[in-house]
Amino acid sequence: MILVKDVDRAVLPPCTATIGFFDGVHEGHRFLLGRVIEEARNAGTASMAITFGRHPREVTDSGYVPKLLTTPRRKIELIETTGIDYTVLLPFDKDMASLSAHDFMAKVLSARLNVRRLVIGYDNRFGHNREEGFDEYVRYGRELGIEVLHSPAFVLDGNRVSSSLVRRLLADGQVEKASKCLGRYYSISGNIVSGYHIGRRMGFPTANLQPEDSRLLLPADGVYAVKVDVEGFFTGRKAMTNVGMRPTFGGQYTTIETFIPDFSGDLYNRSMTVSFFRRIR
């Protein structure tokens, strides 16, 4: 996969593309990207995923703080696993946010990215205030030489899989259902930092995780069966993690404390990934 960050300097072949923030790169996203790859193969073009480094709503709403399922870096890594040819990371700003759907298709998709076929997800809208829809995109596409195609939703257990659905499941502590939608365990990475040492005083030391991005969504408070990877020590080791609130000066904050059975050693400042696979209580 070729990652394109500077679209003004990029020289791109004719492409079949789709657009989205792709937070979580869940099974619905993978279904859509698979459709793009298939349509690109049929048309003899390259395949392309067009995404953004920051959530578009962070630009249009200054008070909005997203709850992310993946960091921007991890999102790109997951998109690469789909087999897509190009991923374009658009610098979404106020100028881009002000473009109508027509102007976005003309000035960005056609003129800068050489998009010749555009696959639209079942609930995707773009352009200023997301005012227009699929019928308008088809009409603009005819004018600009872009064939616009519609992709149905990916349905799992009677639900349309979306980032919003995954967030709701995690906020409810339903990590098994969330993992099914993601196609993998939901995981959080970061560094091991000093905590309250409560577990150590009770005879079972815990590793306190500081997520690499404060915007990452934490599952509901509770105790979870997890698997952990610790830099330089082990991968896929079974453990138990408690997600919960701790009092601090001026309020409370949430900690992620992991007990790793039959292990003793200095883990501070090591990087760790916690993958949630079942809520215990």
Short mmCIF file of C-alpha atoms in Angstrom, two decimals:
data_model
loop_
_atom_site.label_atom_id
_atom_site.label_comp_id
_atom_site.label_asym_id
_atom_site.label_seq_id
_atom_site.Cartn_x
_atom_site.Cartn_y
_atom_site.Cartn_z
CA MET A 1 0.00 0.00 0.00
CA ILE A 2 1.18 3.52 -0.81
CA LEU A 3 0.32 6.18 1.77
CA VAL A 4 -0.25 9.62 0.23
CA LYS A 5 0.03 12.60 2.58
CA ASP A 6 0.95 15.39 0.15
CA VAL A 7 -1.86 15.30 -2.40
CA ASP A 8 -0.57 18.39 -4.23
CA ARG A 9 2.63 16.60 -5.23
CA ALA A 10 1.20 13.13 -5.77
CA VAL A 11 0.92 11.74 -9.30
CA LEU A 12 -1.83 9.14 -9.10
CA PRO A 13 -3.17 6.65 -11.65
CA PRO A 14 -6.92 6.42 -12.38
CA CYS A 15 -8.52 5.11 -9.20
CA THR A 16 -11.64 3.52 -7.80
CA ALA A 17 -12.07 5.09 -4.38
CA THR A 18 -14.19 5.46 -1.30
CA ILE A 19 -14.22 8.11 1.43
CA GLY A 20 -14.54 7.75 5.19
CA PHE A 21 -13.00 8.42 8.56
CA PHE A 22 -12.73 4.62 9.03
CA ASP A 23 -12.43 4.75 12.81
CA GLY A 24 -11.86 1.21 14.07
CA VAL A 25 -11.56 -0.25 10.54
CA HIS A 26 -14.34 -2.65 11.54
CA GLU A 27 -15.99 -5.39 9.47
CA GLY A 28 -18.30 -2.86 7.80
CA HIS A 29 -15.29 -0.84 6.64
CA ARG A 30 -13.51 -3.96 5.47
CA PHE A 31 -16.60 -4.99 3.51
CA LEU A 32 -16.69 -1.56 1.83
CA LEU A 33 -12.96 -1.57 1.05
CA GLY A 34 -13.31 -5.09 -0.35
CA ARG A 35 -15.99 -3.79 -2.68
CA VAL A 36 -13.65 -0.98 -3.78
CA ILE A 37 -10.89 -3.47 -4.54
CA GLU A 38 -13.31 -5.65 -6.52
CA GLU A 39 -14.68 -2.70 -8.54
CA ALA A 40 -11.13 -1.44 -9.18
CA ARG A 41 -10.13 -4.83 -10.51
CA ASN A 42 -13.18 -4.91 -12.78
CA ALA A 43 -12.43 -1.43 -14.11
CA GLY A 44 -8.67 -1.91 -14.47
CA THR A 45 -7.88 0.92 -12.04
CA ALA A 46 -6.01 1.21 -8.76
CA SER A 47 -7.98 1.04 -5.50
CA MET A 48 -7.98 3.92 -3.05
CA ALA A 49 -9.18 4.70 0.49
CA ILE A 50 -9.55 8.42 1.21
CA THR A 51 -9.49 9.33 4.88
CA PHE A 52 -8.55 12.12 7.29
CA GLY A 53 -5.94 12.53 9.99
CA ARG A 54 -8.43 14.20 12.32
CA HIS A 55 -12.16 13.76 12.70
CA PRO A 56 -13.94 16.28 10.38
CA ARG A 57 -16.22 17.29 13.25
CA GLU A 58 -13.18 18.52 15.20
CA VAL A 59 -12.85 21.19 12.50
CA THR A 60 -16.53 22.11 12.22
CA ASP A 61 -17.24 21.97 15.98
CA SER A 62 -14.44 23.36 18.16
CA GLY A 63 -15.92 21.79 21.31
CA TYR A 64 -16.08 18.27 19.91
CA VAL A 65 -13.73 15.67 21.40
CA PRO A 66 -13.99 12.31 19.60
CA LYS A 67 -13.90 8.97 21.36
CA LEU A 68 -11.67 7.00 19.02
CA LEU A 69 -11.54 3.26 18.42
CA THR A 70 -8.09 3.48 16.84
CA THR A 71 -5.26 5.96 16.81
CA PRO A 72 -4.53 7.55 13.40
CA ARG A 73 -1.38 5.42 13.08
CA ARG A 74 -3.18 2.18 13.90
CA LYS A 75 -6.00 3.05 11.51
CA ILE A 76 -3.55 3.29 8.60
CA GLU A 77 -1.96 -0.03 9.60
CA LEU A 78 -5.36 -1.73 9.60
CA ILE A 79 -6.39 -0.24 6.24
CA GLU A 80 -3.17 -1.61 4.77
CA THR A 81 -4.18 -5.16 5.78
CA THR A 82 -7.22 -4.96 3.44
CA GLY A 83 -5.03 -4.98 0.34
CA ILE A 84 -5.99 -1.49 -0.84
CA ASP A 85 -3.45 0.08 -3.25
CA TYR A 86 -3.47 3.69 -2.03
CA THR A 87 -4.55 5.39 1.18
CA VAL A 88 -4.85 9.16 0.94
CA LEU A 89 -4.64 11.12 4.18
CA LEU A 90 -6.43 14.38 3.43
CA PRO A 91 -5.59 17.45 5.53
CA PHE A 92 -9.17 18.32 6.52
CA ASP A 93 -9.40 22.02 7.39
CA LYS A 94 -11.97 24.84 7.32
CA ASP A 95 -11.41 25.45 3.60
CA MET A 96 -12.14 21.83 2.78
CA ALA A 97 -15.09 21.80 5.18
CA SER A 98 -16.63 24.72 3.26
CA LEU A 99 -16.61 22.86 -0.08
CA SER A 100 -19.94 21.70 -1.45
CA ALA A 101 -20.18 18.05 -2.49
CA HIS A 102 -19.89 19.11 -6.14
CA ASP A 103 -16.78 21.20 -5.52
CA PHE A 104 -15.20 18.47 -3.41
CA MET A 105 -15.75 15.98 -6.20
CA ALA A 106 -14.44 18.39 -8.84
CA LYS A 107 -11.50 20.00 -7.03
CA VAL A 108 -10.32 17.11 -4.85
CA LEU A 109 -11.55 13.76 -6.17
CA SER A 110 -11.26 14.47 -9.88
CA ALA A 111 -8.55 17.12 -10.22
CA ARG A 112 -6.17 16.06 -7.44
CA LEU A 113 -6.79 12.36 -6.82
CA ASN A 114 -7.73 11.12 -10.31
CA VAL A 115 -10.82 9.29 -9.02
CA ARG A 116 -12.77 7.68 -11.86
CA ARG A 117 -15.13 5.48 -9.83
CA LEU A 118 -16.46 6.37 -6.38
CA VAL A 119 -18.02 3.76 -4.09
CA ILE A 120 -20.31 5.33 -1.48
CA GLY A 121 -21.02 3.55 1.81
CA TYR A 122 -24.67 3.08 2.79
CA ASP A 123 -24.68 5.99 5.29
CA ASN A 124 -21.88 8.16 3.94
CA ARG A 125 -22.38 11.85 3.13
CA PHE A 126 -19.78 14.48 2.36
CA GLY A 127 -19.63 18.13 1.37
CA HIS A 128 -20.53 21.27 3.33
CA ASN A 129 -23.03 20.42 6.09
CA ARG A 130 -23.51 17.00 4.42
CA GLU A 131 -26.52 18.52 2.67
CA GLU A 132 -26.53 16.35 -0.46
CA GLY A 133 -26.95 12.62 -0.92
CA PHE A 134 -26.37 9.74 -3.29
CA ASP A 135 -28.61 10.98 -6.13
CA GLU A 136 -26.72 14.29 -6.22
CA TYR A 137 -23.35 12.50 -6.17
CA VAL A 138 -24.43 10.41 -9.18
CA ARG A 139 -25.50 13.54 -11.06
CA TYR A 140 -22.28 15.40 -10.29
CA GLY A 141 -20.28 12.31 -11.21
CA ARG A 142 -21.81 12.17 -14.69
CA GLU A 143 -20.74 15.78 -15.22
CA LEU A 144 -17.19 15.15 -13.94
CA GLY A 145 -16.53 11.74 -15.48
CA ILE A 146 -16.80 9.86 -12.16
CA GLU A 147 -19.00 6.77 -12.00
CA VAL A 148 -20.68 6.70 -8.57
CA LEU A 149 -21.65 3.34 -7.09
CA HIS A 150 -23.57 2.44 -3.94
CA SER A 151 -22.40 -0.14 -1.40
CA PRO A 152 -24.92 -1.79 0.94
CA ALA A 153 -24.41 -2.03 4.68
CA PHE A 154 -22.58 -4.94 6.26
CA VAL A 155 -25.10 -6.63 8.57
CA LEU A 156 -24.10 -8.83 11.50
CA ASP A 157 -26.63 -10.46 13.82
CA GLY A 158 -29.33 -8.19 12.43
CA ASN A 159 -27.37 -4.96 13.02
CA ARG A 160 -25.66 -2.67 10.55
CA VAL A 161 -22.03 -2.62 11.65
CA SER A 162 -20.79 0.93 12.22
CA SER A 163 -18.28 2.76 14.41
CA SER A 164 -21.21 4.13 16.41
CA LEU A 165 -22.47 0.60 17.12
CA VAL A 166 -19.01 -0.51 18.28
CA ARG A 167 -18.76 2.50 20.59
CA ARG A 168 -22.16 1.75 22.12
CA LEU A 169 -21.22 -1.87 22.73
CA LEU A 170 -17.93 -0.92 24.40
CA ALA A 171 -19.62 1.75 26.51
CA ASP A 172 -21.94 -1.05 27.68
CA GLY A 173 -19.06 -3.39 28.45
CA GLN A 174 -20.10 -5.80 25.68
CA VAL A 175 -16.56 -6.39 24.45
CA GLU A 176 -17.35 -9.79 22.93
CA LYS A 177 -19.99 -8.31 20.62
CA ALA A 178 -17.74 -5.33 19.86
CA SER A 179 -14.90 -7.71 18.93
CA LYS A 180 -17.24 -9.55 16.56
CA CYS A 181 -18.03 -6.27 14.78
CA LEU A 182 -14.36 -5.30 14.67
CA GLY A 183 -13.18 -8.70 13.46
CA ARG A 184 -10.56 -8.67 16.23
CA TYR A 185 -10.30 -7.99 19.96
CA TYR A 186 -10.71 -4.37 20.96
CA SER A 187 -7.29 -3.25 22.20
CA ILE A 188 -5.62 -0.24 23.80
CA SER A 189 -1.88 0.42 23.70
CA GLY A 190 0.28 2.73 25.75
CA ASN A 191 3.01 2.87 28.36
CA ILE A 192 3.08 1.25 31.79
CA VAL A 193 3.26 3.95 34.44
CA SER A 194 3.33 4.10 38.20
CA GLY A 195 -0.10 3.69 39.78
CA TYR A 196 -1.52 3.51 43.30
CA HIS A 197 0.22 0.20 44.13
CA ILE A 198 -3.02 -1.06 45.67
CA GLY A 199 -2.64 -4.45 44.07
CA ARG A 200 0.97 -4.75 45.28
CA ARG A 201 -0.12 -4.13 48.86
CA MET A 202 -2.66 -6.94 48.47
CA GLY A 203 -0.03 -9.33 47.13
CA PHE A 204 -0.70 -9.09 43.37
CA PRO A 205 1.09 -6.21 41.62
CA THR A 206 -0.64 -4.63 38.64
CA ALA A 207 0.56 -2.82 35.53
CA ASN A 208 -1.07 0.59 35.17
CA LEU A 209 -1.59 1.52 31.50
CA GLN A 210 -1.50 5.08 30.22
CA PRO A 211 -3.12 5.01 26.74
CA GLU A 212 -1.02 6.42 23.91
CA ASP A 213 -3.92 8.69 22.93
CA SER A 214 -6.23 10.21 25.54
CA ARG A 215 -9.06 10.23 22.98
CA LEU A 216 -9.23 6.43 22.84
CA LEU A 217 -12.53 5.02 24.07
CA LEU A 218 -12.32 2.94 27.24
CA PRO A 219 -14.76 0.07 27.80
CA ALA A 220 -17.29 0.44 30.61
CA ASP A 221 -15.95 0.18 34.15
CA GLY A 222 -15.48 -3.43 35.17
CA VAL A 223 -13.16 -6.41 35.34
CA TYR A 224 -12.17 -8.03 32.04
CA ALA A 225 -10.38 -11.12 30.85
CA VAL A 226 -7.67 -9.84 28.50
CA LYS A 227 -4.57 -10.77 26.59
CA VAL A 228 -1.52 -8.56 26.94
CA ASP A 229 1.58 -7.88 24.91
CA VAL A 230 4.48 -6.24 26.74
CA GLU A 231 7.46 -4.92 24.83
CA GLY A 232 10.48 -7.13 25.37
CA PHE A 233 8.68 -9.66 27.59
CA PHE A 234 5.76 -11.55 26.04
CA THR A 235 2.81 -11.50 23.63
CA GLY A 236 -0.71 -12.87 23.98
CA ARG A 237 -0.41 -13.59 27.70
CA LYS A 238 -3.70 -14.07 29.55
CA ALA A 239 -4.37 -11.52 32.28
CA MET A 240 -7.12 -9.64 34.10
CA THR A 241 -7.76 -5.91 33.75
CA ASN A 242 -9.80 -3.57 35.89
CA VAL A 243 -11.16 -0.41 34.29
CA GLY A 244 -12.42 1.98 36.95
CA MET A 245 -12.57 5.46 38.41
CA ARG A 246 -10.06 6.68 40.98
CA PRO A 247 -10.45 9.85 43.07
CA THR A 248 -7.81 12.52 42.55
CA PHE A 249 -7.36 16.18 43.31
CA GLY A 250 -10.21 18.12 41.73
CA GLY A 251 -12.18 15.13 40.50
CA GLN A 252 -11.76 11.59 39.24
CA TYR A 253 -10.02 9.79 36.42
CA THR A 254 -10.17 6.31 34.98
CA THR A 255 -7.36 3.81 35.44
CA ILE A 256 -6.57 0.66 33.48
CA GLU A 257 -4.85 -1.77 35.87
CA THR A 258 -3.78 -5.21 34.67
CA PHE A 259 -2.86 -8.18 36.84
CA ILE A 260 -0.56 -10.63 35.04
CA PRO A 261 -0.56 -14.01 36.85
CA ASP A 262 2.73 -15.74 37.63
CA PHE A 263 4.85 -12.79 36.57
CA SER A 264 7.19 -10.58 38.51
CA GLY A 265 9.48 -8.02 37.00
CA ASP A 266 9.94 -4.33 36.36
CA LEU A 267 7.55 -3.30 33.58
CA TYR A 268 7.57 0.46 34.14
CA ASN A 269 7.94 2.55 30.98
CA ARG A 270 7.47 -0.50 28.78
CA SER A 271 4.87 -0.33 26.04
CA MET A 272 1.86 -2.62 26.52
CA THR A 273 -1.21 -3.57 24.53
CA VAL A 274 -4.31 -4.80 26.34
CA SER A 275 -6.84 -6.76 24.24
CA PHE A 276 -10.27 -7.19 25.83
CA PHE A 277 -12.07 -10.46 25.13
CA ARG A 278 -14.58 -10.97 27.94
CA ARG A 279 -16.16 -8.94 30.75
CA ILE A 280 -16.03 -10.87 34.02
CA ARG A 281 -18.04 -8.46 36.17
#
